[in-house]
Amino acid sequence: MTQDVLLVDRDGHVETWTINLPGIRNPISSPDVIDAIVANVDRVNADLDVRAVIFTGAGPAFSAGGNVKDMVDRSGMFGGAPHQIRQSYRSGIQRIPLALYNCEVPVIAAVNGPAVGAGCDVTLMCDMRVASTKAWFSESFVGLGIIPGDGGAWLLTKTLGPARAAEMALTGDRVTAEKALEWGMVNEVVEPDQLLDAARALAGRVAKNPPNAVRMAKKLLHESQHQSLAGVLELSSAMQALAHHSRDHREALDAFMEKRPGTYTGE
């Protein structure tokens, strides 16, 4: 199961999505990349057999974000009058954060190398991040005289808090993998040859659990960012009622009592 710009590999209940434009450092601003990401989110949302996704880049870079050559040429999404560029962002790259935010399956970024601009922001659109020692992060928009057009201001503040978000967005400075770990931006830093193994291990720890419970837990984590405690409690009680009546819940109880791993079907 492959596409030219986004390679999709399946191993058990875990998929790995690889941006496959290494010659130009995996930009994500072109319509074909955007369409591929959105289509695959829609697909896994409908497939309970997919329980975790690893998102990475081919070659030495994770993603350079927007295609700077297109910016120089004022072509593609960067061309046209101001009202046309506004619409290009809304109907183009802004579809990625909306899709990944609404992805029901946990997504783990395996950050193999530089994650720059929108590439940095894509890592923040994922639920968890594992970084190579060769990775670094830069919210580089101000250095090009532009602003984060893909939701980066919201994503940085949510992930790092206002002070660290301001430092990254207003300086555009590089943040090393080690600094990102210290700041809580990534879950783990490993050597390059261990990156995918570490990401798969984390994905496996997610995928071993009942898939509907995982999806509902992710939804509650998202809702907690903007709902009141009372609102989250109300949603939790409704979801919990569904969970208690699932076959996977009964299997989890049986497995616990019998001291064995559970086998879950999503029912």
Coordinates of C-alpha atoms in Angstrom, one line a residue, residues 14-219:
V14 CA 0.6 -0.2 13.5
E15 CA 1.1 1.8 10.3
T16 CA 4.1 3.8 9.4
W17 CA 3.6 6.9 7.2
T18 CA 6.7 8.3 5.5
I19 CA 6.8 11.6 3.6
N20 CA 8.7 10.5 0.5
L21 CA 10.3 13.6 -1.0
P22 CA 13.8 13.3 0.4
G23 CA 15.5 15.1 -2.5
I24 CA 13.7 18.3 -1.5
R25 CA 13.7 17.6 2.3
N26 CA 10.1 16.4 2.5
P27 CA 8.0 19.6 2.2
I28 CA 4.3 19.3 3.0
S29 CA 2.8 22.3 1.3
S30 CA 2.0 20.7 -2.1
P31 CA -1.6 19.5 -2.8
D32 CA -0.5 15.9 -3.3
V33 CA 1.1 15.6 0.1
I34 CA -1.8 17.3 1.8
D35 CA -4.3 15.1 0.0
A36 CA -2.4 12.0 0.9
I37 CA -2.2 12.8 4.6
V38 CA -5.9 13.8 4.8
A39 CA -7.0 10.6 2.9
N40 CA -5.0 8.3 5.1
V41 CA -6.4 9.9 8.3
D42 CA -9.9 9.4 6.9
R43 CA -9.0 5.8 6.1
V44 CA -7.6 4.8 9.5
N45 CA -10.5 6.6 11.3
A46 CA -12.8 4.0 9.6
D47 CA -10.5 1.0 10.3
L48 CA -10.5 -0.2 13.9
D49 CA -7.7 -2.7 13.0
V50 CA -5.3 0.3 12.8
R51 CA -4.4 1.2 16.4
A52 CA -1.4 3.5 16.1
V53 CA 0.4 5.4 13.4
I54 CA 4.1 6.4 13.2
F55 CA 4.8 9.5 11.1
T56 CA 8.3 10.1 9.7
G57 CA 10.3 11.4 6.8
A58 CA 12.5 9.7 4.2
G59 CA 16.2 10.6 4.0
P60 CA 18.1 12.9 6.4
A61 CA 15.3 15.4 7.1
F62 CA 11.9 15.0 8.8
S63 CA 10.4 17.9 6.9
A64 CA 11.4 21.3 5.7
G65 CA 7.8 22.5 6.0
G66 CA 6.8 24.8 3.1
N67 CA 8.6 24.7 -0.2
V68 CA 10.8 27.8 0.0
K69 CA 11.5 27.7 -3.8
D70 CA 7.7 28.1 -4.4
M71 CA 7.8 31.1 -2.0
V72 CA 10.6 32.6 -4.0
D73 CA 8.8 32.0 -7.2
R74 CA 5.4 33.0 -5.7
S75 CA 3.9 29.9 -7.2
G76 CA 1.6 27.2 -5.8
M77 CA -0.1 28.1 -2.6
F78 CA 2.2 31.2 -2.2
G79 CA 1.1 32.8 -5.5
G80 CA -1.7 35.3 -6.3
A81 CA -3.4 38.2 -4.6
P82 CA -3.7 38.3 -0.8
H83 CA -7.2 37.0 -0.8
Q84 CA -6.1 34.1 -3.0
I85 CA -3.2 33.2 -0.7
R86 CA -5.5 33.3 2.2
Q87 CA -7.8 30.8 0.5
S88 CA -4.8 28.7 -0.5
Y89 CA -3.8 28.3 3.1
R90 CA -7.4 27.5 4.2
S91 CA -8.0 24.9 1.5
G92 CA -4.4 23.6 1.5
I93 CA -1.9 23.2 4.3
Q94 CA -4.4 24.0 7.0
R95 CA -6.2 20.8 6.2
I96 CA -3.3 18.9 7.8
P97 CA -3.7 20.2 11.4
L98 CA -7.4 19.7 11.2
A99 CA -7.1 16.2 9.9
L100 CA -4.4 15.1 12.4
Y101 CA -6.3 16.7 15.3
N102 CA -9.3 14.7 14.3
C103 CA -7.4 11.5 13.7
E104 CA -8.9 9.0 16.2
V105 CA -5.8 6.9 16.1
P106 CA -2.8 7.9 18.2
V107 CA 0.0 9.3 16.0
I108 CA 3.6 9.2 17.0
A109 CA 6.2 11.4 15.2
A110 CA 9.5 9.6 14.6
V111 CA 11.6 12.7 14.0
N112 CA 14.6 11.5 12.1
G113 CA 16.2 14.9 11.3
P114 CA 15.5 18.6 11.0
A115 CA 11.9 19.6 11.5
V116 CA 11.6 23.1 10.2
G117 CA 8.7 25.6 10.0
A118 CA 5.5 23.6 9.1
G119 CA 7.7 20.5 9.5
C120 CA 8.2 21.4 13.2
D121 CA 4.5 22.0 13.5
V122 CA 3.6 18.6 12.0
T123 CA 5.5 17.0 14.8
L124 CA 3.4 18.9 17.3
M125 CA 0.2 17.8 15.5
C126 CA 1.1 14.3 16.6
D127 CA 0.2 12.9 20.0
M128 CA 3.8 11.8 21.0
R129 CA 7.2 12.4 19.6
V130 CA 10.4 10.3 19.5
A131 CA 13.5 12.1 18.2
S132 CA 16.8 11.1 16.8
T133 CA 19.9 12.7 18.2
K134 CA 20.3 14.2 14.7
A135 CA 16.9 15.9 14.9
W136 CA 16.3 19.6 15.6
F137 CA 13.3 21.8 15.6
S138 CA 12.8 25.4 14.4
E139 CA 9.7 27.5 14.2
S140 CA 11.5 29.4 11.5
F141 CA 8.7 31.5 10.0
V142 CA 9.8 34.9 11.3
G143 CA 13.2 34.5 9.7
L144 CA 11.5 34.5 6.3
G145 CA 9.3 37.4 7.2
I146 CA 6.1 35.4 7.7
I147 CA 4.1 33.8 10.5
P148 CA 3.1 30.2 11.3
G149 CA 0.2 29.8 8.9
D150 CA -0.6 26.2 9.8
G151 CA -1.6 26.7 13.5
G152 CA 1.9 26.7 14.9
A153 CA 1.2 29.4 17.5
W154 CA -1.6 27.3 18.9
L155 CA 0.3 24.0 18.7
L156 CA 3.5 25.5 20.3
T157 CA 1.5 27.1 23.2
K158 CA -0.4 23.9 23.8
T159 CA 2.7 21.8 23.9
L160 CA 5.3 24.0 25.6
G161 CA 3.4 26.8 27.3
P162 CA 3.4 30.5 26.5
A163 CA 7.0 31.3 27.4
R164 CA 8.7 28.5 25.4
A165 CA 6.3 29.0 22.6
A166 CA 7.2 32.7 22.4
E167 CA 10.9 31.8 22.4
M168 CA 10.6 29.5 19.5
A169 CA 8.1 31.6 17.5
L170 CA 9.7 35.0 18.0
T171 CA 13.4 34.0 17.6
G172 CA 13.1 31.2 15.0
D173 CA 16.1 29.6 16.7
R174 CA 17.0 25.9 16.5
V175 CA 16.1 23.6 19.4
T176 CA 18.2 20.5 19.6
A177 CA 16.6 17.1 20.3
E178 CA 18.2 17.2 23.8
K179 CA 16.7 20.6 24.5
A180 CA 13.4 19.5 23.2
L181 CA 13.4 16.6 25.6
E182 CA 14.3 18.9 28.5
W183 CA 11.4 21.2 27.5
G184 CA 8.9 18.3 27.3
M185 CA 8.5 18.7 23.5
V186 CA 9.5 15.1 22.8
N187 CA 9.0 11.9 24.8
E188 CA 12.4 10.3 24.1
V189 CA 15.7 10.9 22.2
V190 CA 17.6 7.9 20.8
E191 CA 20.4 7.3 18.3
P192 CA 19.4 7.4 14.7
D193 CA 19.6 3.7 14.1
Q194 CA 17.3 3.1 17.1
L195 CA 14.6 5.7 16.1
L196 CA 12.1 3.5 14.3
D197 CA 12.5 0.7 16.8
A198 CA 11.8 3.1 19.6
A199 CA 8.8 4.5 17.8
R200 CA 7.5 1.0 17.1
A201 CA 7.9 0.1 20.8
L202 CA 5.9 3.1 21.9
A203 CA 3.3 2.4 19.2
G204 CA 3.1 -1.2 20.4
R205 CA 2.4 -0.1 24.0
V206 CA -0.6 1.8 22.6
A207 CA -1.7 -0.8 20.1
K208 CA -1.9 -3.7 22.7
N209 CA -4.9 -2.0 24.4
P210 CA -8.6 -2.2 23.4
P211 CA -8.8 0.1 20.3
N212 CA -12.1 1.8 21.1
A213 CA -11.0 2.7 24.6
V214 CA -7.8 4.2 23.2
R215 CA -9.7 6.3 20.7
M216 CA -12.1 7.5 23.3
A217 CA -9.3 8.3 25.7
K218 CA -7.6 10.4 23.0
K219 CA -10.9 12.2 22.3

